[in-house]
PDB file of C-alpha atoms in Angstrom:
ATOM      1  CA  MET Z   5     120.324 105.651  90.516  1.00  0.00           C
ATOM      2  CA  THR Z   6     117.770 102.927  89.854  1.00  0.00           C
ATOM      3  CA  PRO Z   7     117.994 101.404  86.369  1.00  0.00           C
ATOM      4  CA  PRO Z   8     114.904 101.977  84.223  1.00  0.00           C
ATOM      5  CA  ARG Z   9     112.506  99.198  83.283  1.00  0.00           C
ATOM      6  CA  ALA Z  10     112.339  97.965  79.717  1.00  0.00           C
ATOM      7  CA  ARG Z  11     109.148  98.790  77.892  1.00  0.00           C
ATOM      8  CA  ARG Z  12     107.455  97.676  74.713  1.00  0.00           C
ATOM      9  CA  VAL Z  13     107.684 100.199  71.872  1.00  0.00           C
ATOM     10  CA  PRO Z  14     106.560 100.184  68.224  1.00  0.00           C
ATOM     11  CA  ALA Z  15     108.828  98.047  66.051  1.00  0.00           C
ATOM     12  CA  PRO Z  16     111.068 100.313  63.973  1.00  0.00           C
ATOM     13  CA  GLY Z  17     109.820 100.195  60.401  1.00  0.00           C
ATOM     14  CA  THR Z  18     113.219 101.401  59.245  1.00  0.00           C
ATOM     15  CA  HIS Z  19     114.986  98.211  60.395  1.00  0.00           C
ATOM     16  CA  PRO Z  20     115.534  95.961  57.341  1.00  0.00           C
ATOM     17  CA  ALA Z  21     114.486  92.769  59.166  1.00  0.00           C
ATOM     18  CA  VAL Z  22     111.113  94.184  60.205  1.00  0.00           C
ATOM     19  CA  ALA Z  23     109.887  94.571  56.618  1.00  0.00           C
ATOM     20  CA  LYS Z  24     110.711  90.943  55.771  1.00  0.00           C
ATOM     21  CA  TYR Z  25     108.590  89.361  58.520  1.00  0.00           C
ATOM     22  CA  ASP Z  26     104.891  88.862  59.352  1.00  0.00           C
ATOM     23  CA  TYR Z  27     105.217  89.970  62.973  1.00  0.00           C
ATOM     24  CA  ALA Z  28     107.541  92.349  64.793  1.00  0.00           C
ATOM     25  CA  SER Z  29     107.747  93.599  68.366  1.00  0.00           C
ATOM     26  CA  ALA Z  30     110.306  95.828  70.006  1.00  0.00           C
ATOM     27  CA  TYR Z  31     111.403  96.630  73.547  1.00  0.00           C
ATOM     28  CA  GLU Z  32     113.804  99.255  74.759  1.00  0.00           C
ATOM     29  CA  LEU Z  33     115.380 100.876  77.741  1.00  0.00           C
ATOM     30  CA  PRO Z  34     117.718 103.849  78.098  1.00  0.00           C
ATOM     31  CA  ALA Z  35     121.359 102.870  77.864  1.00  0.00           C
ATOM     32  CA  PRO Z  36     123.507 102.933  80.990  1.00  0.00           C
ATOM     33  CA  PRO Z  37     126.487 105.352  80.999  1.00  0.00           C
ATOM     34  CA  THR Z  38     128.758 102.696  79.484  1.00  0.00           C
ATOM     35  CA  PRO Z  39     126.483 100.170  77.763  1.00  0.00           C
ATOM     36  CA  PRO Z  40     127.782  96.633  77.283  1.00  0.00           C
ATOM     37  CA  ILE Z  41     127.918  95.196  73.770  1.00  0.00           C
ATOM     38  CA  PRO Z  42     124.827  93.539  72.213  1.00  0.00           C
ATOM     39  CA  GLU Z  43     126.101  90.007  72.902  1.00  0.00           C
ATOM     40  CA  TRP Z  44     126.301  90.815  76.619  1.00  0.00           C
ATOM     41  CA  TRP Z  45     122.624  91.852  76.596  1.00  0.00           C
ATOM     42  CA  ALA Z  46     121.586  88.723  74.671  1.00  0.00           C
ATOM     43  CA  ARG Z  47     123.439  86.451  77.085  1.00  0.00           C
ATOM     44  CA  ALA Z  48     122.195  88.343  80.151  1.00  0.00           C
ATOM     45  CA  VAL Z  49     118.584  87.997  78.971  1.00  0.00           C
ATOM     46  CA  PHE Z  50     118.641  84.395  77.719  1.00  0.00           C
ATOM     47  CA  GLU Z  51     121.414  82.720  79.722  1.00  0.00           C
ATOM     48  CA  HIS Z  52     121.087  84.432  83.092  1.00  0.00           C
ATOM     49  CA  ALA Z  53     117.345  84.156  83.571  1.00  0.00           C
ATOM     50  CA  PRO Z  54     116.174  82.613  86.858  1.00  0.00           C
ATOM     51  CA  ALA Z  55     116.208  78.797  86.618  1.00  0.00           C
ATOM     52  CA  PHE Z  56     112.423  78.331  86.573  1.00  0.00           C
ATOM     53  CA  ALA Z  57     111.971  81.045  83.937  1.00  0.00           C
ATOM     54  CA  ALA Z  58     114.799  79.609  81.832  1.00  0.00           C
ATOM     55  CA  ARG Z  59     113.223  76.130  81.845  1.00  0.00           C
ATOM     56  CA  PHE Z  60     109.828  77.589  80.940  1.00  0.00           C
ATOM     57  CA  ILE Z  61     111.318  79.658  78.101  1.00  0.00           C
ATOM     58  CA  VAL Z  62     113.305  76.748  76.664  1.00  0.00           C
ATOM     59  CA  PHE Z  63     110.160  74.582  76.790  1.00  0.00           C
ATOM     60  CA  GLY Z  64     108.368  77.290  74.819  1.00  0.00           C
ATOM     61  CA  TRP Z  65     111.127  77.572  72.240  1.00  0.00           C
ATOM     62  CA  ARG Z  66     111.583  73.849  71.693  1.00  0.00           C
ATOM     63  CA  GLY Z  67     108.317  72.243  72.801  1.00  0.00           C
ATOM     64  CA  VAL Z  68     105.735  74.802  71.704  1.00  0.00           C
ATOM     65  CA  LEU Z  69     107.381  76.623  68.807  1.00  0.00           C
ATOM     66  CA  GLY Z  70     109.523  73.643  67.766  1.00  0.00           C
ATOM     67  CA  LEU Z  71     112.600  75.800  67.193  1.00  0.00           C
ATOM     68  CA  LYS Z  72     115.730  73.946  66.149  1.00  0.00           C
ATOM     69  CA  LEU Z  73     118.334  75.245  68.562  1.00  0.00           C
ATOM     70  CA  GLY Z  74     121.844  74.099  69.323  1.00  0.00           C
ATOM     71  CA  SER Z  75     123.347  73.190  72.672  1.00  0.00           C
ATOM     72  CA  PRO Z  76     122.748  75.876  75.291  1.00  0.00           C
ATOM     73  CA  ARG Z  77     126.307  75.256  76.485  1.00  0.00           C
ATOM     74  CA  ALA Z  78     127.964  75.916  73.109  1.00  0.00           C
ATOM     75  CA  PRO Z  79     130.011  79.118  73.554  1.00  0.00           C
ATOM     76  CA  GLU Z  80     129.422  80.225  69.945  1.00  0.00           C
ATOM     77  CA  LEU Z  81     125.643  80.176  70.516  1.00  0.00           C
ATOM     78  CA  VAL Z  82     123.482  82.260  72.850  1.00  0.00           C
ATOM     79  CA  ALA Z  83     121.356  79.819  74.894  1.00  0.00           C
ATOM     80  CA  GLY Z  84     121.325  77.563  71.830  1.00  0.00           C
ATOM     81  CA  TRP Z  85     120.472  80.377  69.386  1.00  0.00           C
ATOM     82  CA  PRO Z  86     122.832  80.681  66.404  1.00  0.00           C
ATOM     83  CA  ILE Z  87     124.331  84.124  65.904  1.00  0.00           C
ATOM     84  CA  ILE Z  88     123.505  85.116  62.330  1.00  0.00           C
ATOM     85  CA  ALA Z  89     125.254  88.470  62.310  1.00  0.00           C
ATOM     86  CA  ALA Z  90     127.160  90.668  64.700  1.00  0.00           C
ATOM     87  CA  ASP Z  91     128.819  94.008  64.358  1.00  0.00           C
ATOM     88  CA  GLY Z  92     129.806  96.594  66.924  1.00  0.00           C
ATOM     89  CA  GLY Z  93     126.272  97.769  67.674  1.00  0.00           C
ATOM     90  CA  GLU Z  94     123.990  94.901  66.692  1.00  0.00           C
ATOM     91  CA  LEU Z  95     123.615  91.164  67.229  1.00  0.00           C
ATOM     92  CA  VAL Z  96     121.161  88.998  65.269  1.00  0.00           C
ATOM     93  CA  MET Z  97     120.156  85.532  66.494  1.00  0.00           C
ATOM     94  CA  GLY Z  98     117.865  83.298  64.460  1.00  0.00           C
ATOM     95  CA  ALA Z  99     116.080  79.963  64.590  1.00  0.00           C
ATOM     96  CA  SER Z 100     113.435  78.108  62.589  1.00  0.00           C
ATOM     97  CA  SER Z 101     110.849  75.372  62.944  1.00  0.00           C
ATOM     98  CA  TRP Z 102     108.269  73.811  60.682  1.00  0.00           C
ATOM     99  CA  LEU Z 103     105.862  76.527  61.927  1.00  0.00           C
ATOM    100  CA  LEU Z 104     107.927  79.704  61.725  1.00  0.00           C
ATOM    101  CA  ASP Z 105     111.240  81.496  61.301  1.00  0.00           C
ATOM    102  CA  THR Z 106     112.286  83.978  63.961  1.00  0.00           C
ATOM    103  CA  GLN Z 107     115.055  86.401  64.796  1.00  0.00           C
ATOM    104  CA  ASN Z 108     115.950  88.319  67.932  1.00  0.00           C
ATOM    105  CA  ILE Z 109     117.924  91.459  67.207  1.00  0.00           C
ATOM    106  CA  VAL Z 110     119.744  93.369  69.942  1.00  0.00           C
ATOM    107  CA  THR Z 111     120.915  96.892  69.136  1.00  0.00           C
ATOM    108  CA  VAL Z 112     123.012  99.071  71.444  1.00  0.00           C
ATOM    109  CA  THR Z 113     123.471 102.797  70.905  1.00  0.00           C
ATOM    110  CA  PRO Z 114     124.777 105.384  73.372  1.00  0.00           C
ATOM    111  CA  ALA Z 115     121.132 106.378  74.025  1.00  0.00           C
ATOM    112  CA  LYS Z 116     119.238 103.073  74.229  1.00  0.00           C
ATOM    113  CA  ILE Z 117     119.154  99.291  74.172  1.00  0.00           C
ATOM    114  CA  THR Z 118     116.618  97.865  71.709  1.00  0.00           C
ATOM    115  CA  TRP Z 119     115.449  94.252  71.444  1.00  0.00           C
ATOM    116  CA  ILE Z 120     113.451  93.418  68.305  1.00  0.00           C
ATOM    117  CA  THR Z 121     111.737  90.082  67.719  1.00  0.00           C
ATOM    118  CA  VAL Z 122     110.547  89.258  64.208  1.00  0.00           C
ATOM    119  CA  VAL Z 123     108.591  86.192  63.109  1.00  0.00           C
ATOM    120  CA  ARG Z 124     107.728  84.813  59.655  1.00  0.00           C
ATOM    121  CA  TYR Z 125     104.988  82.209  59.546  1.00  0.00           C
ATOM    122  CA  ARG Z 126     105.754  79.100  57.496  1.00  0.00           C
ATOM    123  CA  ARG Z 127     102.286  77.615  58.020  1.00  0.00           C
ATOM    124  CA  PRO Z 128      98.918  79.111  59.009  1.00  0.00           C
ATOM    125  CA  LEU Z 129      99.192  77.258  62.322  1.00  0.00           C
ATOM    126  CA  GLY Z 130     102.376  79.246  63.016  1.00  0.00           C
ATOM    127  CA  ARG Z 131     100.306  82.441  63.259  1.00  0.00           C
ATOM    128  CA  VAL Z 132      98.003  80.855  65.843  1.00  0.00           C
ATOM    129  CA  VAL Z 133     100.810  79.355  67.919  1.00  0.00           C
ATOM    130  CA  TRP Z 134     102.799  82.596  67.861  1.00  0.00           C
ATOM    131  CA  ALA Z 135      99.738  84.651  68.858  1.00  0.00           C
ATOM    132  CA  LEU Z 136      99.590  82.609  72.074  1.00  0.00           C
ATOM    133  CA  ALA Z 137     103.357  82.534  72.594  1.00  0.00           C
ATOM    134  CA  ALA Z 138     103.600  86.306  72.050  1.00  0.00           C
ATOM    135  CA  LEU Z 139     101.541  86.897  75.196  1.00  0.00           C
ATOM    136  CA  VAL Z 140     104.310  85.265  77.239  1.00  0.00           C
ATOM    137  CA  HIS Z 141     107.070  86.718  75.061  1.00  0.00           C
ATOM    138  CA  HIS Z 142     106.089  90.346  75.764  1.00  0.00           C
ATOM    139  CA  ARG Z 143     106.220  89.875  79.532  1.00  0.00           C
ATOM    140  CA  ALA Z 144     109.345  87.703  79.437  1.00  0.00           C
ATOM    141  CA  ILE Z 145     111.471  90.051  77.339  1.00  0.00           C
ATOM    142  CA  THR Z 146     110.502  93.197  79.249  1.00  0.00           C
ATOM    143  CA  GLY Z 147     111.153  91.451  82.573  1.00  0.00           C
ATOM    144  CA  LEU Z 148     114.414  89.791  81.557  1.00  0.00           C
ATOM    145  CA  LEU Z 149     115.763  92.899  79.834  1.00  0.00           C
ATOM    146  CA  SER Z 150     114.949  94.938  82.958  1.00  0.00           C
ATOM    147  CA  ARG Z 151     116.639  92.262  85.092  1.00  0.00           C
ATOM    148  CA  ALA Z 152     119.765  92.472  82.923  1.00  0.00           C
ATOM    149  CA  ALA Z 153     119.825  96.265  83.357  1.00  0.00           C
ATOM    150  CA  ARG Z 154     119.582  95.891  87.152  1.00  0.00           C
ATOM    151  CA  SER Z 155     122.739  93.753  87.124  1.00  0.00           C
ATOM    152  CA  LEU Z 156     124.754  96.774  85.944  1.00  0.00           C
ATOM    153  CA  ARG Z 157     126.078  99.709  87.933  1.00  0.00           C
ATOM    154  CA  TRP Z 158     124.067 102.805  87.097  1.00  0.00           C
TER     155      TRP Z 158
END
């Protein structure tokens, strides 16, 4: 069976993080028969991207958005992103810059994998910069989440 592609969906208004931010987007795909834990999905998306894509993404995070991230090699971080919270079905990573605060939230249920990105603007310029970055973000997350799903046995 061919794994499904991730797709953009409306951000769940019931998620507590969504209400606290200025911007939210969500992506999902049906869960495989035995879905890996949220941290596996986060690492597969951010740490196992093709080399060119990974360099481009890190440039966007650090150079364009100015996010303060840790070492991408630190085992307690996911590609430099601090883990803010983790329980059995959800992982929350967060980072900030002088422009914005952001979180990536990965939720795994028996039915689906959901990736939510939320952004709070710290300055008016943050809204403008994120509007441009979001164009890349939508394509990157759907592609990288789909790529992670293809690495599994379906």
